[in-house]
mmCIF file of C-alpha atoms in Angstrom:
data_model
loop_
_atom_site.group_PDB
_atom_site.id
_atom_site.type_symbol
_atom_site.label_atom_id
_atom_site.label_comp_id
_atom_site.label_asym_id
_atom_site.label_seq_id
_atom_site.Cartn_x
_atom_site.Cartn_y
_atom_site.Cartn_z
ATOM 1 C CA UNK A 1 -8.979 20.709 37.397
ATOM 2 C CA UNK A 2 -6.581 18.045 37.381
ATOM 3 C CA UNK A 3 -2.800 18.281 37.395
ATOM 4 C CA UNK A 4 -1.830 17.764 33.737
ATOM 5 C CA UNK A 5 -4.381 20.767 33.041
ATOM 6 C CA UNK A 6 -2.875 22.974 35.689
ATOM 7 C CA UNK A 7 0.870 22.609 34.147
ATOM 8 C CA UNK A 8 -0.519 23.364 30.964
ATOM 9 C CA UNK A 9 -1.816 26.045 31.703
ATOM 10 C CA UNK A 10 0.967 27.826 34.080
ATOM 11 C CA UNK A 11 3.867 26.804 31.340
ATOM 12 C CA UNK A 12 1.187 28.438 28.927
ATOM 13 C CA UNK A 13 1.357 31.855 31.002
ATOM 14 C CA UNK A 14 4.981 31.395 31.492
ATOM 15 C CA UNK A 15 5.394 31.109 27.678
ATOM 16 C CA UNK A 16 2.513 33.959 27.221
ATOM 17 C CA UNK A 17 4.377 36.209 29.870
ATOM 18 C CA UNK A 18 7.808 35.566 28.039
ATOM 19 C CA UNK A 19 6.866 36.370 24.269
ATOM 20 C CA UNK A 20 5.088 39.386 25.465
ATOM 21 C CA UNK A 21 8.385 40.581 27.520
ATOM 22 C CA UNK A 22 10.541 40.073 24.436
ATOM 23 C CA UNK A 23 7.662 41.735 22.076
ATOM 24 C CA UNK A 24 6.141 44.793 24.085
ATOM 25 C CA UNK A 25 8.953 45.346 26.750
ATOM 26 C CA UNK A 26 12.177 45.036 24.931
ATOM 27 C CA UNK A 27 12.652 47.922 22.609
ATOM 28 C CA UNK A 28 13.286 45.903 19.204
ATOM 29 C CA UNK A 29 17.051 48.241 18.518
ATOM 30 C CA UNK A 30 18.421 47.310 22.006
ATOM 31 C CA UNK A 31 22.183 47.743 20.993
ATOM 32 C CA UNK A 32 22.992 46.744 25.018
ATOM 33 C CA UNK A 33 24.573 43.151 23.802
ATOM 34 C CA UNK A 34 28.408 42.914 24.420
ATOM 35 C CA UNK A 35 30.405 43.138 21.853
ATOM 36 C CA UNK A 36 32.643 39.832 22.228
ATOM 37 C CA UNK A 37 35.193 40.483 19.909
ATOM 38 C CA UNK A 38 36.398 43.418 21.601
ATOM 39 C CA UNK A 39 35.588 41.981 24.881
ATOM 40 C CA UNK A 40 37.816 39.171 24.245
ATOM 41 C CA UNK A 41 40.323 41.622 22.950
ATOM 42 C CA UNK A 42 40.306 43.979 26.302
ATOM 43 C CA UNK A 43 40.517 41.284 28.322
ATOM 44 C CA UNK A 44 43.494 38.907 26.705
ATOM 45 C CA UNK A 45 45.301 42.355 26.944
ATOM 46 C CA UNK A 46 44.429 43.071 30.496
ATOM 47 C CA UNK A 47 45.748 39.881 31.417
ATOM 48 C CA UNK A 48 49.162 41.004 30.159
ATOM 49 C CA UNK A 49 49.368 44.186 32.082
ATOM 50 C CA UNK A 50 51.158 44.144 35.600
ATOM 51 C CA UNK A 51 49.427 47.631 36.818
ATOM 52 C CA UNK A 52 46.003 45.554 36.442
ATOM 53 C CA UNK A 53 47.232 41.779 37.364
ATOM 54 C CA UNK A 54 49.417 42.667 40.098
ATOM 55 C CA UNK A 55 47.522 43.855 42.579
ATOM 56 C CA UNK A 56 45.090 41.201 42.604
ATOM 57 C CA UNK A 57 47.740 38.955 42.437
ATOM 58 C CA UNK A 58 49.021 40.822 45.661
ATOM 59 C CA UNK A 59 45.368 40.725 47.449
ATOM 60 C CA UNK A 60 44.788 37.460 46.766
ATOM 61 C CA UNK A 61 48.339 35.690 47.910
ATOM 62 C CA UNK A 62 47.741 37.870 51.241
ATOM 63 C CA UNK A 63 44.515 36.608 51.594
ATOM 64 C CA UNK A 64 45.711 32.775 51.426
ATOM 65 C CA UNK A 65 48.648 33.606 53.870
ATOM 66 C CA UNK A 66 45.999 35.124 56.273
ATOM 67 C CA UNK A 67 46.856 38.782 55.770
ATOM 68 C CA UNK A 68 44.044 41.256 56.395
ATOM 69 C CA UNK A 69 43.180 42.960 53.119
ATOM 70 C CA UNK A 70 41.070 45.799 52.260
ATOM 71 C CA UNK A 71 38.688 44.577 49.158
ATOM 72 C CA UNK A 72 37.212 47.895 48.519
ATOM 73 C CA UNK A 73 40.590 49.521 47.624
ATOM 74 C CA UNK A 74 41.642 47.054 45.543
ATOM 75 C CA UNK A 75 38.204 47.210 44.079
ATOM 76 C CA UNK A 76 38.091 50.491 44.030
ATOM 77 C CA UNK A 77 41.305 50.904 41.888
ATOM 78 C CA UNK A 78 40.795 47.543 39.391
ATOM 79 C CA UNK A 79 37.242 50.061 38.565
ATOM 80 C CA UNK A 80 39.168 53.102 38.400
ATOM 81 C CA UNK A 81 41.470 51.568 35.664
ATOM 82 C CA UNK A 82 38.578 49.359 33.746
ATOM 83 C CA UNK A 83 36.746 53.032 33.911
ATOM 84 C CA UNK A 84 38.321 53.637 30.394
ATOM 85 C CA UNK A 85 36.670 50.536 28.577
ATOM 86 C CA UNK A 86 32.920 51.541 30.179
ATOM 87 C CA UNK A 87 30.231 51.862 27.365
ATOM 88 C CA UNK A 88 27.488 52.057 28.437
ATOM 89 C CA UNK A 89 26.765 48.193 28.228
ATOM 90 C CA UNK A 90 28.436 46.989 31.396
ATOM 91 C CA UNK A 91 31.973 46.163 29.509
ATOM 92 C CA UNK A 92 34.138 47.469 31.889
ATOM 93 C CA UNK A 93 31.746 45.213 34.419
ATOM 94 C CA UNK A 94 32.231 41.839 32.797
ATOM 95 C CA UNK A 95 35.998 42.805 32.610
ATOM 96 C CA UNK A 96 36.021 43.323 36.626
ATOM 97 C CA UNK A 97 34.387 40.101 37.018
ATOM 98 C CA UNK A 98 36.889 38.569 34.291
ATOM 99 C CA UNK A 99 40.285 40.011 35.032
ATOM 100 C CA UNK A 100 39.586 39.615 38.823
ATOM 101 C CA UNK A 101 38.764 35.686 38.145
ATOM 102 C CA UNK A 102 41.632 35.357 36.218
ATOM 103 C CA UNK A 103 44.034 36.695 38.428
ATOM 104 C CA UNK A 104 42.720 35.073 41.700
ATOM 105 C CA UNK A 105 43.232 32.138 39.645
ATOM 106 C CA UNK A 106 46.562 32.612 38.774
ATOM 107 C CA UNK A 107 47.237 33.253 42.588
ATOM 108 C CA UNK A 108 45.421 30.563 43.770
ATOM 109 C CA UNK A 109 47.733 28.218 41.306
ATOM 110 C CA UNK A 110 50.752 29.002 42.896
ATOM 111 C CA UNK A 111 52.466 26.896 45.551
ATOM 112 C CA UNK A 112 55.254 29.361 46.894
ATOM 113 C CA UNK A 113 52.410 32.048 48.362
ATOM 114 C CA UNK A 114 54.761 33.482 50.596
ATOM 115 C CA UNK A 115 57.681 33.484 47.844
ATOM 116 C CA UNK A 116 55.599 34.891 45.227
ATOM 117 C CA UNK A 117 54.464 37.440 47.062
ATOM 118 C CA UNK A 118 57.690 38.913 48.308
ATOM 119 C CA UNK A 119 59.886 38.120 44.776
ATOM 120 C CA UNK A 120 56.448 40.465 43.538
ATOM 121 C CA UNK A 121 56.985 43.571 46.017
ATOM 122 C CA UNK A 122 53.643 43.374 47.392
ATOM 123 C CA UNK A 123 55.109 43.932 50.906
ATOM 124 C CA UNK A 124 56.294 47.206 49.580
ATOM 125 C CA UNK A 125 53.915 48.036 46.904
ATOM 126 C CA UNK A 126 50.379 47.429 48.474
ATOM 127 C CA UNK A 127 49.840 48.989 51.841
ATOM 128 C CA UNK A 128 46.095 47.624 51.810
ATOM 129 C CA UNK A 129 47.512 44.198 52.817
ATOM 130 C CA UNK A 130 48.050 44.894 56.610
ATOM 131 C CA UNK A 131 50.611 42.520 58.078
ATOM 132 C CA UNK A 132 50.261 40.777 61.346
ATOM 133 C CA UNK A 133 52.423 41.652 64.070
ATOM 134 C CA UNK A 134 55.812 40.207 64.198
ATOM 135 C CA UNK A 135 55.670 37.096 66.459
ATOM 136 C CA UNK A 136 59.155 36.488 68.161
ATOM 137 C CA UNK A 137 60.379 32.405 68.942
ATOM 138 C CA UNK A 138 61.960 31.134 71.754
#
């Protein structure tokens, strides 16, 4: 069997193996697609909402200045509040993954770290941003 025969025939059982997934295997009234209308419309108002772009904001300025920061509590609590928008199709999900993005982004943007995080509070407000120890001059 030469090689042009042998890619025929495995792209054959790859297109084979395919059509019969989407035939026999998905259920033909899967309702699990996102709806992107109101995705679009959680997320733009997310974005707006200092409880929710704060923190990350917070995390992520700590993180550039060297802080120690614990991920799974800010995780923890971005879930906790996306918990409302859950529907069974991994919204709240895609909203993590967007709203995080977004705000690392913003963070990541800004040139004054160690401004922008004190004019935010996050020395006051997030205690799972442990500061280094105080190092004296001479």
């Amino acid at each position: 069997m030469n090689k042009t025969l042998l890619s025929l025939l495995v792209i054959g059982l790859l297109l084979l193996g395919f059509f019969m997934r989407q035939s026999l295997f998905t259920p033909a009234d899967d309702s699990r697609e996102l709806n992107v209308d109101s995705f679009v419309d959680h997320a733009q108002y997310l974005t707006t909402q200092s409880e929710v772009i704060a923190p990350l904001l917070c995390a992520k300025l700590a993180i550039d200045m060297g802080f120690s920061v614990d991920q799974e509590q800010v995780n923890s609590e971005l879930r906790q509040t996306l918990k409302a928008y859950d529907d069974d199709k991994d919204a709240a999900l895609y909203l993590f993954i967007y709203v995080k993005g977004y705000a690392f982004g913003l963070a990541h943007g800004i040139e004054d770290k160690p401004g922008a995080y004190f004019h935010l509070g996050c020395d006051q407000n997030h205690p799972e941003v442990e500061m280094p120890p105080q190092q004296t001059q001479i």
